[in-house]
CSV table of C-alpha atoms and ligand atoms in Angstrom, one decimal:
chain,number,residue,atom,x,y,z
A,1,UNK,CA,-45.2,200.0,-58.9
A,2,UNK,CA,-43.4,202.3,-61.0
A,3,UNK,CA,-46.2,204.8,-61.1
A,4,UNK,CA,-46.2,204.6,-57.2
A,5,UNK,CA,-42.5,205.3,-57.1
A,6,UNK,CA,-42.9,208.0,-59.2
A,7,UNK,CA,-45.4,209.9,-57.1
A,8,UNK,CA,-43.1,209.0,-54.1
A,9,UNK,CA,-40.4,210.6,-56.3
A,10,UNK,CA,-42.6,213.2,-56.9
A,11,UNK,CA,-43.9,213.7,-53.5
A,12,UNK,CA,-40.1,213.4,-52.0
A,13,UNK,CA,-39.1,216.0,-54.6
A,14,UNK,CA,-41.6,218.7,-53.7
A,15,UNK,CA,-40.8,218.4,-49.8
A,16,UNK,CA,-36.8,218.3,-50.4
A,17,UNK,CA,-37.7,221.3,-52.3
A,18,UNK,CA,-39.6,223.1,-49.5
A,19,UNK,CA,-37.5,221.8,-46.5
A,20,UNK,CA,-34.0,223.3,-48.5
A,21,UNK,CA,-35.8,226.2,-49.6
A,22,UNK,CA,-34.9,224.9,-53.5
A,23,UNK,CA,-35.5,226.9,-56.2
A,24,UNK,CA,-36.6,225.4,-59.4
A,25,UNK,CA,-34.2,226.6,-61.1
A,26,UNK,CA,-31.9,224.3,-59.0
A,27,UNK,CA,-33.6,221.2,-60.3
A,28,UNK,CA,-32.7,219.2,-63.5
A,29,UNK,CA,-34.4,216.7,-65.3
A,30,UNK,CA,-32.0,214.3,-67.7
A,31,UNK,CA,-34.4,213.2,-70.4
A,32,UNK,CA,-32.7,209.5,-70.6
A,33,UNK,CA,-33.8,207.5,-74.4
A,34,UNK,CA,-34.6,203.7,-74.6
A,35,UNK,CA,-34.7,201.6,-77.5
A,36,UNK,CA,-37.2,198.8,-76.3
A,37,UNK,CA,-40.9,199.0,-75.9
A,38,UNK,CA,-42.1,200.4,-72.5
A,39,UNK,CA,-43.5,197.1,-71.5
A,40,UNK,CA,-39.6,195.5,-72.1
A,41,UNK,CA,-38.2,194.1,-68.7
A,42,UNK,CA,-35.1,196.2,-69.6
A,43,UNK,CA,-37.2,199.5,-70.2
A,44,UNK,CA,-38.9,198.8,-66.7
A,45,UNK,CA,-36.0,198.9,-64.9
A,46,UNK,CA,-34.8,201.8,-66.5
A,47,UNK,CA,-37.8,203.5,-65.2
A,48,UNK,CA,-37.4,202.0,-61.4
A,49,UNK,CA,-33.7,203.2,-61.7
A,50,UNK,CA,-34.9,206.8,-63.3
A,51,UNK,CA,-37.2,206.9,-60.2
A,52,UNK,CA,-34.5,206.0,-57.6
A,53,UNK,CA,-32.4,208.7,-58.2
A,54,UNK,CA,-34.8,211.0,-59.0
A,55,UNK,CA,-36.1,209.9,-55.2
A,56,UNK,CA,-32.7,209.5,-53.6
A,57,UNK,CA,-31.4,213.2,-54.8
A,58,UNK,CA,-35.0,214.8,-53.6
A,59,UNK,CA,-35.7,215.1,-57.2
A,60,UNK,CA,-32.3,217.7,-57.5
A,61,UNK,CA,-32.0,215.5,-60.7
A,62,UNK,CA,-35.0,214.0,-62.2
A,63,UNK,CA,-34.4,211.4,-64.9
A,64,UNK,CA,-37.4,210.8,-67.1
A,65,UNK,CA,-37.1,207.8,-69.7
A,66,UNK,CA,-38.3,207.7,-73.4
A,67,UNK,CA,-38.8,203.9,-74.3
A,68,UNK,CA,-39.5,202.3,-77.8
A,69,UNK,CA,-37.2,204.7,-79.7
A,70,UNK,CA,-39.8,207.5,-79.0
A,71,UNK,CA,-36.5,210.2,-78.7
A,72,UNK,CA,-33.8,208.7,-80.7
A,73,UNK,CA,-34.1,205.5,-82.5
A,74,UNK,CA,-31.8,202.9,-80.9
A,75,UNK,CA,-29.0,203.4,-83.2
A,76,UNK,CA,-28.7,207.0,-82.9
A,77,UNK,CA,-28.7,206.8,-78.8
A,78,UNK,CA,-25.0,206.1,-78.2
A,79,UNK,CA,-24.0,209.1,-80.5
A,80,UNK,CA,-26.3,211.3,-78.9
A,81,UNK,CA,-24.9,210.5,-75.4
A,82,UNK,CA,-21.6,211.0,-76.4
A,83,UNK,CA,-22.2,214.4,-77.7
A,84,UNK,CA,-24.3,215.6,-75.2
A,85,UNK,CA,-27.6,215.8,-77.3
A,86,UNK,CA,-28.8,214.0,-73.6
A,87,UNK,CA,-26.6,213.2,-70.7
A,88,UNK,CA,-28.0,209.6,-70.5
A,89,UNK,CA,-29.4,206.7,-72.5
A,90,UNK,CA,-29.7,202.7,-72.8
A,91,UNK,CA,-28.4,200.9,-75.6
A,92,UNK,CA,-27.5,197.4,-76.9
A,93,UNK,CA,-23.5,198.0,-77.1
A,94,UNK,CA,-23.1,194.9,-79.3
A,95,UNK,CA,-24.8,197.4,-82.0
A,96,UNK,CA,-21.6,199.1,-82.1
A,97,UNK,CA,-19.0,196.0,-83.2
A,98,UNK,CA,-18.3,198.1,-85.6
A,99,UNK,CA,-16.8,200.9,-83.9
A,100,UNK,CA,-14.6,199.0,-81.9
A,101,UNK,CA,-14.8,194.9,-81.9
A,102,UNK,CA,-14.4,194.7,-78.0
A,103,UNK,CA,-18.2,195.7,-78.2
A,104,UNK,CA,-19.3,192.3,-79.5
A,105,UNK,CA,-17.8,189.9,-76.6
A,106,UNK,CA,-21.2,189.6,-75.3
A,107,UNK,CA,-22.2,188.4,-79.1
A,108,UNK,CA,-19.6,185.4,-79.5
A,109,UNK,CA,-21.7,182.2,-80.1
A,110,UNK,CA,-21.9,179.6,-77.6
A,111,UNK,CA,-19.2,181.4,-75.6
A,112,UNK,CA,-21.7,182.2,-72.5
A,113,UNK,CA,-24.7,181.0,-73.0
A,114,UNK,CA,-26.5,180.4,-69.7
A,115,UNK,CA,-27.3,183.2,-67.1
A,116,UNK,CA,-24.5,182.4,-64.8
A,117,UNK,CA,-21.4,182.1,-67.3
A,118,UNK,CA,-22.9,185.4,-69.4
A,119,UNK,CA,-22.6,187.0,-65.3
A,120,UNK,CA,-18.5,185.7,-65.0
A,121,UNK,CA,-18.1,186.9,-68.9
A,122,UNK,CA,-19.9,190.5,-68.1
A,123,UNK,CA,-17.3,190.4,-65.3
A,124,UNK,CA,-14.5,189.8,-67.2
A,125,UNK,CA,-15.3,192.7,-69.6
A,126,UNK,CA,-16.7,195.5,-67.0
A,127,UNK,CA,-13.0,196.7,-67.2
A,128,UNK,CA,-12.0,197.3,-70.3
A,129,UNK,CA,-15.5,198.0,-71.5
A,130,UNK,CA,-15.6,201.4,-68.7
A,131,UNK,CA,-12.1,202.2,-70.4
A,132,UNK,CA,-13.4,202.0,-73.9
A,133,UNK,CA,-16.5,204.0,-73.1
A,134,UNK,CA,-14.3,206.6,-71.2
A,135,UNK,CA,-12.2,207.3,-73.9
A,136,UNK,CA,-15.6,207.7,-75.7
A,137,UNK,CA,-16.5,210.4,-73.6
A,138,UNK,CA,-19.4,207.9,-71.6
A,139,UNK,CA,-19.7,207.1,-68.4
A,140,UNK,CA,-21.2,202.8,-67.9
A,141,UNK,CA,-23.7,203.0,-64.9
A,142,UNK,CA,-24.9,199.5,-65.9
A,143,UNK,CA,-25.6,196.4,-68.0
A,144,UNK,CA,-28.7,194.4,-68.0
A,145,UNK,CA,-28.7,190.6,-70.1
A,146,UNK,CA,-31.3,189.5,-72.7
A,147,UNK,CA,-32.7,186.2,-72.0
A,148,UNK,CA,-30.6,183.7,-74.5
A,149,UNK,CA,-31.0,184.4,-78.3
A,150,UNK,CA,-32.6,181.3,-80.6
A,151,UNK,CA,-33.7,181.7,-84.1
A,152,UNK,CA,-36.9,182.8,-85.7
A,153,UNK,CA,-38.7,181.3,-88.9
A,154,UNK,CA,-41.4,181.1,-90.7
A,155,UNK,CA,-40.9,177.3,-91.5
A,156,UNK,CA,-39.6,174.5,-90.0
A,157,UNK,CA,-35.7,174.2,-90.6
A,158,UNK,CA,-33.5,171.7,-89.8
A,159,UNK,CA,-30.4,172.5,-91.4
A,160,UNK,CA,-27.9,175.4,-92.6
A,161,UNK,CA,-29.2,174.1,-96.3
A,162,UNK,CA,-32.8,174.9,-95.1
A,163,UNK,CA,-31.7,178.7,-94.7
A,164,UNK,CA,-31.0,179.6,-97.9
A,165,UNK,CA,-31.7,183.4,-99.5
A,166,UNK,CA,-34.2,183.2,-96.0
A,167,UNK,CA,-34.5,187.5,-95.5
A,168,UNK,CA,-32.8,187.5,-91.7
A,169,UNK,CA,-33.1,190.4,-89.3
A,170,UNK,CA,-29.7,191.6,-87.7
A,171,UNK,CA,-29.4,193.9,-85.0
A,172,UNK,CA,-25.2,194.0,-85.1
A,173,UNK,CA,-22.4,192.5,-86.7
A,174,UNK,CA,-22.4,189.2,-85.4
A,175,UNK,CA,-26.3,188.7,-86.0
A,176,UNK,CA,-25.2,189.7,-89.9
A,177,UNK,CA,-22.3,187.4,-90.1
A,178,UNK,CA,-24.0,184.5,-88.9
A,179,UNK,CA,-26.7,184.9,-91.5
A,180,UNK,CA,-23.7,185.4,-94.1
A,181,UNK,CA,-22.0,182.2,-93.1
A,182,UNK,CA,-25.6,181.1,-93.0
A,183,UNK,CA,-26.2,182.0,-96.8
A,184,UNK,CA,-29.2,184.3,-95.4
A,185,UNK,CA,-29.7,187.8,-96.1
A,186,UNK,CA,-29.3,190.3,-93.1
A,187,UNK,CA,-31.3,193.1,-93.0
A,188,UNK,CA,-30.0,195.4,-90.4
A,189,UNK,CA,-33.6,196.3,-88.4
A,190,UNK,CA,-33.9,198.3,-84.5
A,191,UNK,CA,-36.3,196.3,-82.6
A,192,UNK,CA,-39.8,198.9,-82.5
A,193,UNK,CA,-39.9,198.3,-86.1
A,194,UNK,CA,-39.6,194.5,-86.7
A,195,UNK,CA,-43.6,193.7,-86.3
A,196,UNK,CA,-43.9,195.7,-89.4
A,197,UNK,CA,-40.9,193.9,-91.0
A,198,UNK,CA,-41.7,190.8,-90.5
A,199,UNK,CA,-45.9,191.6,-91.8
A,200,UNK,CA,-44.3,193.1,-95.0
A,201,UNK,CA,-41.9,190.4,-96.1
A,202,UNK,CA,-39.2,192.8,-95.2
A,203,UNK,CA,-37.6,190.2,-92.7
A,204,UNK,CA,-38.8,186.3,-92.7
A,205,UNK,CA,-36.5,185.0,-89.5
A,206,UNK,CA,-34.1,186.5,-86.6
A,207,UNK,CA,-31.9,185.7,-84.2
A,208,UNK,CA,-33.1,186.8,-80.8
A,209,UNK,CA,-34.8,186.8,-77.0
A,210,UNK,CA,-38.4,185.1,-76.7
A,211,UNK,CA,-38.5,188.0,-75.1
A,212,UNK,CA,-38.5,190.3,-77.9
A,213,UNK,CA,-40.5,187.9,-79.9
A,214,UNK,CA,-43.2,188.5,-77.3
A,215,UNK,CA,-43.2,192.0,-77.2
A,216,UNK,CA,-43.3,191.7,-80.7
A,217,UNK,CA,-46.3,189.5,-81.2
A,218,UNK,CA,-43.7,187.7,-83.4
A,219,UNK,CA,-46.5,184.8,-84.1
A,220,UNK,CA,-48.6,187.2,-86.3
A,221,UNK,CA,-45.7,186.2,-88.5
A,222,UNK,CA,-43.7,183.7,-87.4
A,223,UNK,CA,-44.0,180.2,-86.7
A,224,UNK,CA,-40.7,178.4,-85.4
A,225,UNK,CA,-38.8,179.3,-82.1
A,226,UNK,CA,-35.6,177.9,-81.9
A,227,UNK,CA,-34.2,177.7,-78.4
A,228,UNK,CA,-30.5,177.7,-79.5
A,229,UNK,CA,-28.8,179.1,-76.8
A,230,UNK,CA,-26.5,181.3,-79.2
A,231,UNK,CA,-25.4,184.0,-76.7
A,232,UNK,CA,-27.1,186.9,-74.0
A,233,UNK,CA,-26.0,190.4,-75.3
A,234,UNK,CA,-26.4,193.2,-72.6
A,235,UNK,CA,-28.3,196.9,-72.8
A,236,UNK,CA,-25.8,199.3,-71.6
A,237,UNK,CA,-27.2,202.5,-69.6
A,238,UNK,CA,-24.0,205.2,-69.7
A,239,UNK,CA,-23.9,209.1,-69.4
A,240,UNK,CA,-22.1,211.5,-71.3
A,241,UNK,CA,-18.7,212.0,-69.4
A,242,UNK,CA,-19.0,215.5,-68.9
A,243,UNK,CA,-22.4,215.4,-67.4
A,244,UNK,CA,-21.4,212.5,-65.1
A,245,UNK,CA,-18.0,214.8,-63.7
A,246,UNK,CA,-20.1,218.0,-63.6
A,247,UNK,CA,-22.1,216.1,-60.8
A,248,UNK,CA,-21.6,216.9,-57.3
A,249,UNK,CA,-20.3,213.5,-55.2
A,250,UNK,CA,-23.7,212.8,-53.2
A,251,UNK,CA,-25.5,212.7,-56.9
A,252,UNK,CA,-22.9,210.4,-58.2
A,253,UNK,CA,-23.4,208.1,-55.5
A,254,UNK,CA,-26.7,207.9,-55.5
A,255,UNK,CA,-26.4,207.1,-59.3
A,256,UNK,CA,-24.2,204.3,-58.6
A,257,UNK,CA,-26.6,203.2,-55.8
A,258,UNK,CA,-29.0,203.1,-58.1
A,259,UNK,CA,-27.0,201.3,-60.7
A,260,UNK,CA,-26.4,198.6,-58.7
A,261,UNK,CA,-30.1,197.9,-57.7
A,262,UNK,CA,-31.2,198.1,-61.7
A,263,UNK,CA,-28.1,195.6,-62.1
A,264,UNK,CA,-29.8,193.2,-59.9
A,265,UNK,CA,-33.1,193.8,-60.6
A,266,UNK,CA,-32.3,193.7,-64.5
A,267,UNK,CA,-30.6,190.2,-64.0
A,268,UNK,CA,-33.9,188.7,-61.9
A,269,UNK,CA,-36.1,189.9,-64.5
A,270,UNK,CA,-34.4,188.7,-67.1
A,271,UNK,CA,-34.2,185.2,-65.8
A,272,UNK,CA,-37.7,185.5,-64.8
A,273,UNK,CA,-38.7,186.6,-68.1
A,274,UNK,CA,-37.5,184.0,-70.1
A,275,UNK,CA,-39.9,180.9,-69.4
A,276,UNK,CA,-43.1,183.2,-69.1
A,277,UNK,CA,-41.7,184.5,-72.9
A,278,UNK,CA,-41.5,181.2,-74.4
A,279,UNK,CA,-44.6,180.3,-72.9
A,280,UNK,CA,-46.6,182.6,-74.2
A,281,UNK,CA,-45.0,181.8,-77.7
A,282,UNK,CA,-46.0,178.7,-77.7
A,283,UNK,CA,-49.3,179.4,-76.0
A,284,UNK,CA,-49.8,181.7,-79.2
A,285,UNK,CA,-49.6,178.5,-81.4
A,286,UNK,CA,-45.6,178.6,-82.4
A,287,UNK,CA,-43.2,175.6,-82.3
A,288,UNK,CA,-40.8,176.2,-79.4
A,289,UNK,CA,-37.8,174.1,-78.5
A,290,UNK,CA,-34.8,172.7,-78.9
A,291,UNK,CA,-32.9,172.8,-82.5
A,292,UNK,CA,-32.1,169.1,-84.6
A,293,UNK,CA,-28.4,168.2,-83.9
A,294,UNK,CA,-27.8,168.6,-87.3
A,295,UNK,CA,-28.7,172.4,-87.0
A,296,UNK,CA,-27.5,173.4,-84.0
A,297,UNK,CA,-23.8,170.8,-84.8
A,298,UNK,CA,-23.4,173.2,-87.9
A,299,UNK,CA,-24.5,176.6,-85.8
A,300,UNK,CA,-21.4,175.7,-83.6
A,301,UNK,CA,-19.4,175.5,-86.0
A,302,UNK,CA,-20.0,178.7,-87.1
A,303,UNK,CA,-19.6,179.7,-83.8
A,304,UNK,CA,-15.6,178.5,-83.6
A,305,UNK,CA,-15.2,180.5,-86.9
A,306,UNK,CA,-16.7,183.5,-85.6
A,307,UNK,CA,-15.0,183.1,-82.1
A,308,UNK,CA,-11.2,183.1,-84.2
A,309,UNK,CA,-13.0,185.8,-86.3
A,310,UNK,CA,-13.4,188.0,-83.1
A,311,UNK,CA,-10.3,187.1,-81.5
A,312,UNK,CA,-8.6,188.2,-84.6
A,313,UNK,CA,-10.3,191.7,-84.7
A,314,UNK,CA,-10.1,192.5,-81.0
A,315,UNK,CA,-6.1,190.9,-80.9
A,316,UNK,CA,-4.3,191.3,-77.0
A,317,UNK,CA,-7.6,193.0,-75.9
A,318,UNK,CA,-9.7,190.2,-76.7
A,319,UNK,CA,-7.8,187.6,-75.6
A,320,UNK,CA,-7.2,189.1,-72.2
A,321,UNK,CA,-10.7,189.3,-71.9
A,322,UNK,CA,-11.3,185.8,-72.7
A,323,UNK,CA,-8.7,184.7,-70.4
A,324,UNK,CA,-10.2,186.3,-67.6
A,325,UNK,CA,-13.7,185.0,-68.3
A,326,UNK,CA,-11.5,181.4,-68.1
A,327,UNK,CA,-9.7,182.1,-65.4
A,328,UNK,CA,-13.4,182.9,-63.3
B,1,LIG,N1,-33.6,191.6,-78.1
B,1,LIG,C1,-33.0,192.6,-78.8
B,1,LIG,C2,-31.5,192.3,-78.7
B,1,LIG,C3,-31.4,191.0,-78.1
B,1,LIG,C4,-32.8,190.6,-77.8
B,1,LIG,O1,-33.1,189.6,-77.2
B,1,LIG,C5,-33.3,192.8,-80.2
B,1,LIG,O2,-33.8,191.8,-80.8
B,1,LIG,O3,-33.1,193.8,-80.8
């Protein structure tokens, strides 16, 4: 499908370029970087979006994407949006918490946990998020979920005690302080390189999609799945501010066009995604399902600390946030 849209693209941008009398040198191409494996759900919509706007403006801007970390590594994408290294990128916003805690509301624990309550939180925070990411300098085109994140071992645990000095793989702040509070040890690692972490010893357990553990072949490794329900964080897609106001109206509105497509299509696939993951988890020999009540009763409890712990980081902003996720 997406090679066929691209020789549509292709096709359409060849004749726009002969019916206008283009010249090349009119043309652009936005290389846009992608953390996740080409494979990902997230990384194919990227590359149906890509092709929609490189059809919709009769390829006058071609965007051509670069999944699994292949141009920047998924930590260094947000920095090289922002200062124009490439005018557009995807990235899991939640890996910033650091910068500014407003980032991790799609990370709270038990907050939203199902498709339809992480949809009224993502509307609660659009907002405020597009201000944040202005004053950043970045344009949000938009935000696709991960399937609900459950826990990865290499044994069968059935309490916080069963977790101790257990090498954990984070992937932001909230993923490291839960395997603090946890007694684990996080070891911050980007997704393309956690096969190898977890076949070296580096990393023994996670905290993530069955989504990523598939793509991931996890089971060479691991052996428990999890099924939590802890939280759905969100890839962001954004362009560099200047980039986006140096674009003529029709071309903006075709990216927002597009935007809203991916936004739907990102949501489907994710939902689709999620029982077809686990399946073929389990269908690879792991254990997949529900935690003990002890574990999970103690893994909420960590979640009201780490829910006061945000609200206390993000103050009025976080709070009005939360209220308007209520309030939905
Ligand atoms: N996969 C990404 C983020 C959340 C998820 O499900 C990861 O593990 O890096």
């Amino acid at each position: 499908m997406t090679k066929t849209l691209k020789t549509m693209a292709a096709t359409c941008a060849v004749s726009a370029g002969m019916a206008l009398g283009a010249t090349a040198a009119s043309a652009e191409t936005w290389d846009m970087p992608m953390a996740y494996s080409a494979t990902n759900f997230h990384s194919a919509v990227g590359a149906e979006f890509a092709a929609c706007v490189t059809a919709g403006t009769g390829g006058e801007l071609a965007i051509q994407t670069h999944p699994g970390g292949s141009l920047f590594a998924g930590g260094e994408i947000k920095r090289a949006i922002q200062t124009g290294q490439v005018n557009i990128g995807e990235r899991l916003l939640s890996g910033h918490q650091n910068e500014n805690a407003l980032f991790g509301f799609d990370s709270i624990p038990f907050l939203a946990t199902s498709f339809a309550d992480s949809e009224k939180l993502w509307e609660a925070a659009k907002g405020p998020l597009t201000e944040v990411l202005n004053a950043q300098n970045l344009h949000l085109l938009y935000a696709v979920p991960w399937p609900s994140q459950g826990l990865y071992f290499k044994k069968e645990i059935n309490s916080v005690a069963d977790m101790q000095g257990i090498k954990f793989r984070s992937y932001n702040s909230a993923t490291a302080r839960l395997a603090e509070l946890s007694g684990m040890l996080p070891v911050q690692i980007e997704a393309a390189e956690i096969s190898q972490a977890f076949a070296t010893g580096v990393a023994e357990s996670m905290i993530s999609s069955g989504s990523t553990g598939y793509d991931r072949k996890v089971w060479e490794s691991l052996t428990h799945f999890y099924d939590v329900q802890a939280w759905l964080p969100r890839n962001y897609v954004m362009v560099n501010l200047d980039a986006w106001n140096g674009l003529d109206a029709s071309t903006q509105n075709v990216m927002t066009g597009c935007s809203i497509v991916a936004e739907y299509a990102g949501d489907w696939r994710s939902i689709e995604y999620t029982k077809f993951t686990l399946n073929q988890l389990a269908a690879h020999g792991m254990f997949v399902g529900p935690a003990g009540d002890k574990l999970q009763g103690e893994l909420k409890e960590f979640g009201a600390k780490m829910t006061a712990e945000w609200l206390e980081s993000t103050g009025a902003a976080g709070q009005a946030l939360i209220d308007a996720y209520n309030a939905n």
